[in-house]
Tab-separated table of C-alpha atoms and ligand atoms in Angstrom:
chain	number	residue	atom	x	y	z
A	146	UNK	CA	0.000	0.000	0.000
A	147	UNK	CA	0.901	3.564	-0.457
A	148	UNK	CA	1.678	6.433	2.157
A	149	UNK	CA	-1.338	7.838	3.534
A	150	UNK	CA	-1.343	11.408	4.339
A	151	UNK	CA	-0.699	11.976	8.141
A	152	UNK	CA	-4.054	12.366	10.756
A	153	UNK	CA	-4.502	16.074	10.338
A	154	UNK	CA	-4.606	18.089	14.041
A	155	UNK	CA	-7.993	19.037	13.289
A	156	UNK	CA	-9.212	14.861	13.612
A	157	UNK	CA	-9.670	12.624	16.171
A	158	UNK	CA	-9.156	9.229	14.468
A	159	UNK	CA	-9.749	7.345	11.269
A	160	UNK	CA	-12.615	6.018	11.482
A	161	UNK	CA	-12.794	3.773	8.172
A	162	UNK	CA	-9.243	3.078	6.886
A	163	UNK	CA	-8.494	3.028	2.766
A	164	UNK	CA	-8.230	-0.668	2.709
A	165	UNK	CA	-12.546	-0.675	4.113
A	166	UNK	CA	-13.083	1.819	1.824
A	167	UNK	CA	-11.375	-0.101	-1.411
A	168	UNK	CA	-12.662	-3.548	0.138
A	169	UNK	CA	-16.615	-1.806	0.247
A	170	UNK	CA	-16.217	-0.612	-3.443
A	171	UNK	CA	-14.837	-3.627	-5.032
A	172	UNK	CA	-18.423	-5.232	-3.615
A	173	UNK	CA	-20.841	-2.565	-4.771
A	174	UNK	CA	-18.949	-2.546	-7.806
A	175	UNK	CA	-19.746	-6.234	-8.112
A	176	UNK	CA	-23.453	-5.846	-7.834
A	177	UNK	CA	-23.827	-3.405	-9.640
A	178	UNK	CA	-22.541	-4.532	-12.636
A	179	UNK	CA	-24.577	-7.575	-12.166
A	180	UNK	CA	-27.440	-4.949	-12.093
A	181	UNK	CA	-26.756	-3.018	-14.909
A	182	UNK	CA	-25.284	-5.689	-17.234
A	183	UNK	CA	-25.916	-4.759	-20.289
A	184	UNK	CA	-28.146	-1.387	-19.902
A	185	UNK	CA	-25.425	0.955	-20.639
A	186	UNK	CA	-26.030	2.553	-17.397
A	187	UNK	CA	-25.191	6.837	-16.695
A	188	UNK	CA	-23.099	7.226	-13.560
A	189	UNK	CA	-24.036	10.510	-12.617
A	190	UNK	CA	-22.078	11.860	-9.197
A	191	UNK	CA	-22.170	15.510	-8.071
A	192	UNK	CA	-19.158	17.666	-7.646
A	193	UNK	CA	-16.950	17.817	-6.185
A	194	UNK	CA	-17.180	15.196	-2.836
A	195	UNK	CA	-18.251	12.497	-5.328
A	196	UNK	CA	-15.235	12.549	-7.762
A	197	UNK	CA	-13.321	9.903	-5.291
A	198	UNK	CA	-16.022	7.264	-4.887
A	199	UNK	CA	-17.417	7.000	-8.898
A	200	UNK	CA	-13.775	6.971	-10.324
A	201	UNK	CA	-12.797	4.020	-7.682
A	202	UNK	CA	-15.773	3.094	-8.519
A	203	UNK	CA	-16.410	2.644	-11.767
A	204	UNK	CA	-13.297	0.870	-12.146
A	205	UNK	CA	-14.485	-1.713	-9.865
A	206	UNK	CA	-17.557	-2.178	-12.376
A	207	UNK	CA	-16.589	-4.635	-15.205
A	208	UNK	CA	-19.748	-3.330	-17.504
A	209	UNK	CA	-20.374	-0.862	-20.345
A	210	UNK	CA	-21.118	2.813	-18.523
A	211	UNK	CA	-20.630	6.284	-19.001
A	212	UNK	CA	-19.693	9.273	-16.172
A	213	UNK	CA	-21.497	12.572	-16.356
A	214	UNK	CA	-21.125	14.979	-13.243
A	215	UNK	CA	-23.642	17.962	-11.454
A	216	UNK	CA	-22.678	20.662	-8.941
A	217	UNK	CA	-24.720	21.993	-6.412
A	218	UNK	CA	-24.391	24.814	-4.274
A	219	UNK	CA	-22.167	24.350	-1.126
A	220	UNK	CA	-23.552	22.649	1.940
A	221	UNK	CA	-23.385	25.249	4.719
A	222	UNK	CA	-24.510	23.425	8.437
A	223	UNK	CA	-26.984	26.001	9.809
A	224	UNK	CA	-27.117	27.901	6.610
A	225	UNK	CA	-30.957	26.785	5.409
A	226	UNK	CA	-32.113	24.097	3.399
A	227	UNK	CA	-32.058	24.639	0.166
A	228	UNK	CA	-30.251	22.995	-3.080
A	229	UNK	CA	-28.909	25.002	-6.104
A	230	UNK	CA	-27.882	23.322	-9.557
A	231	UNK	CA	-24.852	25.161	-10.675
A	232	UNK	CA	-23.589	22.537	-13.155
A	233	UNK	CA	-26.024	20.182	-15.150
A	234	UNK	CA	-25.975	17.222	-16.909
A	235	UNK	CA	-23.413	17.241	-19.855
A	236	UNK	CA	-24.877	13.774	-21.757
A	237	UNK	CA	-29.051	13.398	-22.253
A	238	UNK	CA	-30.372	11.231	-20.194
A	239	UNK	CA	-33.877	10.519	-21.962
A	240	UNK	CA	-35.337	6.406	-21.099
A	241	UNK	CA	-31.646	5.840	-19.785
A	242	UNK	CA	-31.000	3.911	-16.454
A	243	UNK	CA	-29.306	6.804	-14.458
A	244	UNK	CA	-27.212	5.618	-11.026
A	245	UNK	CA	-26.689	8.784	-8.666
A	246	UNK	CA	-23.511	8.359	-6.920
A	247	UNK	CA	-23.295	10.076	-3.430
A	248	UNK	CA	-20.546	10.579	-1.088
A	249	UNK	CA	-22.730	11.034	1.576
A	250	UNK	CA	-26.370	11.551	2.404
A	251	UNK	CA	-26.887	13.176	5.466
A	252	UNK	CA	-30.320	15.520	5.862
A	253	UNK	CA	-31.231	13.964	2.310
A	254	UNK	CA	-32.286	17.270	0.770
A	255	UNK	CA	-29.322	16.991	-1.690
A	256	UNK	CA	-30.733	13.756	-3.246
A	257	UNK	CA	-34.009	14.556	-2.857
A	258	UNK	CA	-33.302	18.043	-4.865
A	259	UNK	CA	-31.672	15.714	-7.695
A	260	UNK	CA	-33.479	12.953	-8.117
A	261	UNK	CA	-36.583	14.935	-9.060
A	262	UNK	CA	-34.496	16.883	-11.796
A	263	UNK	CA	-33.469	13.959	-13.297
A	264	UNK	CA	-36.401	12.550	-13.428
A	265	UNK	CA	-37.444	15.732	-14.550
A	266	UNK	CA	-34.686	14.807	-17.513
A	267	UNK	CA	-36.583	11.635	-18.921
A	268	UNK	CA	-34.581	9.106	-17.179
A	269	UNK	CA	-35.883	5.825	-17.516
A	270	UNK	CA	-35.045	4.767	-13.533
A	271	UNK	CA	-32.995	6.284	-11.133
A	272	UNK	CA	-31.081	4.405	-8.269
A	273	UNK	CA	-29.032	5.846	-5.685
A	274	UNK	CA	-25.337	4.530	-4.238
A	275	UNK	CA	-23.806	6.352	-1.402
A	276	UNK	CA	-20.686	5.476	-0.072
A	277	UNK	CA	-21.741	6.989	3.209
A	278	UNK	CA	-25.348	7.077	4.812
A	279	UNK	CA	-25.796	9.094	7.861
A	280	UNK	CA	-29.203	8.471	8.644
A	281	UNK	CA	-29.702	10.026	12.218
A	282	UNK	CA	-29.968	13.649	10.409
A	283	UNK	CA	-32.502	12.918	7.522
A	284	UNK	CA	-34.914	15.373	6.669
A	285	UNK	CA	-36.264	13.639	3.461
A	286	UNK	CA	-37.092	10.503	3.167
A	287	UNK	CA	-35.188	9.375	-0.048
A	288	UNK	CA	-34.686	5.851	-1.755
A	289	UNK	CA	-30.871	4.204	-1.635
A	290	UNK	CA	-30.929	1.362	-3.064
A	291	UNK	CA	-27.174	0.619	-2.683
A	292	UNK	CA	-24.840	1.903	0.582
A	293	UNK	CA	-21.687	1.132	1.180
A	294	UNK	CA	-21.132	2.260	5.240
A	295	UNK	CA	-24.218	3.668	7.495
A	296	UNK	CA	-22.417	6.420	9.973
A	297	UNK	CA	-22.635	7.910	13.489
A	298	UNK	CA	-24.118	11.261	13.150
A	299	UNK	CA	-20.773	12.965	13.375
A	300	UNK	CA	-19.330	15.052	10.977
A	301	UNK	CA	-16.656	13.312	8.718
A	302	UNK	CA	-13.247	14.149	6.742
A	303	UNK	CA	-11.216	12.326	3.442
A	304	UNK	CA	-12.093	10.607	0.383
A	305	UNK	CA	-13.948	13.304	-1.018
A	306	UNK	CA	-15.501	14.807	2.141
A	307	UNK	CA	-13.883	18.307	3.106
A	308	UNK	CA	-14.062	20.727	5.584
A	309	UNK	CA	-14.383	23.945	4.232
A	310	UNK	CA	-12.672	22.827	1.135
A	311	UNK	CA	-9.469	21.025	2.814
A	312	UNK	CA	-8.703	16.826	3.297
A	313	UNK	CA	-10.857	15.711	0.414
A	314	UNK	CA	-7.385	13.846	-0.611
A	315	UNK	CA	-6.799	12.199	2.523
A	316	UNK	CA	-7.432	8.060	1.513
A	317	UNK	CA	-9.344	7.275	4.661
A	318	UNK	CA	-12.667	8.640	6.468
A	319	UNK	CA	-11.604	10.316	9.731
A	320	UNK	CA	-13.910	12.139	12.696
A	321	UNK	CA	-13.344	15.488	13.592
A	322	UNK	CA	-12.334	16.464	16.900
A	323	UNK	CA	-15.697	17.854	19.218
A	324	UNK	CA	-13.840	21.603	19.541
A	325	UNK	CA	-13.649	21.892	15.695
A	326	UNK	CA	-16.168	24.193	14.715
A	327	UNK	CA	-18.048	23.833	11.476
A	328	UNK	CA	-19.197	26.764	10.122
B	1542	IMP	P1	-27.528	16.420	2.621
B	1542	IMP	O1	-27.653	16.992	4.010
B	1542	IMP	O2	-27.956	14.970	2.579
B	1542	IMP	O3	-28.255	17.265	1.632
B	1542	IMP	O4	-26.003	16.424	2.262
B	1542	IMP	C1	-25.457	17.498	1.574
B	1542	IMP	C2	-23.991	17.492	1.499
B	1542	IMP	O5	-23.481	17.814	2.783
B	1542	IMP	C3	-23.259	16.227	1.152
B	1542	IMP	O6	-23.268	15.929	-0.218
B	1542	IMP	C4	-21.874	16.611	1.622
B	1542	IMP	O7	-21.245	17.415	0.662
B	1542	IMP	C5	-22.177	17.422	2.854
B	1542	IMP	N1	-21.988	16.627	4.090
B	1542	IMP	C6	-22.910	16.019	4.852
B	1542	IMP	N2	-22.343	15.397	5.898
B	1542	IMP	C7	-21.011	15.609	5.769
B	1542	IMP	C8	-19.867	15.213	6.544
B	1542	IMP	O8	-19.933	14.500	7.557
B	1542	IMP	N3	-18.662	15.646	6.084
B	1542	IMP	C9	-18.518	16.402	4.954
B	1542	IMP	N4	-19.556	16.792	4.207
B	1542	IMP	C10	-20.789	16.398	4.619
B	1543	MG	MG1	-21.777	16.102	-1.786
């Protein structure tokens, strides 16, 4: 394995090391391409938390797919509920099988905001995969069909998750420390 970036002062511990995180992909890459064999299924993720999870991956899927990425406005905690698109789809998704892939879906609004646009877009289903599932916070009650790790309500750090922009690139999950303040 390669050198991992050094626990940054601002964490309290890894919480789900890079060899769970690749051994949890390599399965839901698995089923899914036992799912979608053959339906030249759209992997849609949303910028930018989700780059890290659909390009692992989508190279654990062993199927015919294409990538196509959305941005929404920032998550702010305590800064209201409501979802901006600021990047749309590139590809048409008309009577395709669409997967969502989610870093993490915490209150739900997020998903809930983008599953309705792309049905909105003609898609023929729409599934959701999040790598992370922290159901203690939800707000909306959305579908996931496919998760790789339900979480403690805490708020987390690395492969693709940042605080305020920073450790997106660290390979493993890790907590924050309780004085870190998140806003
Ligand atoms: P939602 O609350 O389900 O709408 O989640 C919105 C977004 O909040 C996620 O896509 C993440 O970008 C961010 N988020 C939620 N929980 C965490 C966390 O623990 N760490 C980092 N970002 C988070
Ligand atoms: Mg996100």
């Amino acid at each position: 394995m390669s050198a991992t970036l050094p626990l940054p002062a601002e964490c309290e511990r890894i919480l789900i090391s890079q060899e769970a995180i690749a051994q949890r992909v390599a399965e839901l890459g698995e089923t899914l391409s036992a799912t979608y064999a053959g339906s030249n299924v759209r992997l849609v993720t949303v910028l930018r938390g989700g780059l890290f999870f659909i390009s692992d991956l989508c190279r654990a899927m062993t199927i015919d797919l294409t990538l196509d990425f959305l941005a929404v406005s920032p998550y702010s905690p305590g800064g209201g509920a409501s979802v901006r698109m600021t990047k749309d789809l590139s590809d048409d998704v008309t009577d395709a099988p669409v997967l969502l892939v989610e870093d993490i879906v915490d209150t739900g609004l997020t998903v809930n905001y983008i599953l309705s646009m792309l049905r909105g877009h003609g898609a023929k289903s729409v599934e959701v995969c999040t790598l992370f599932d922290k159901p203690a916070r939800r707000i909306a009650d959305v579908p996931i069909a496919y998760t790789g790790f339900e979480i403690p309500d805490t708020f987390l750090v690395g492969y693709g998750l940042d605080l305020r922009g920073r450790y997106r690139n660290l390979p493993y999950v890790a907590a924050l420390r309780d004085e870190v303040v998140l806003t």
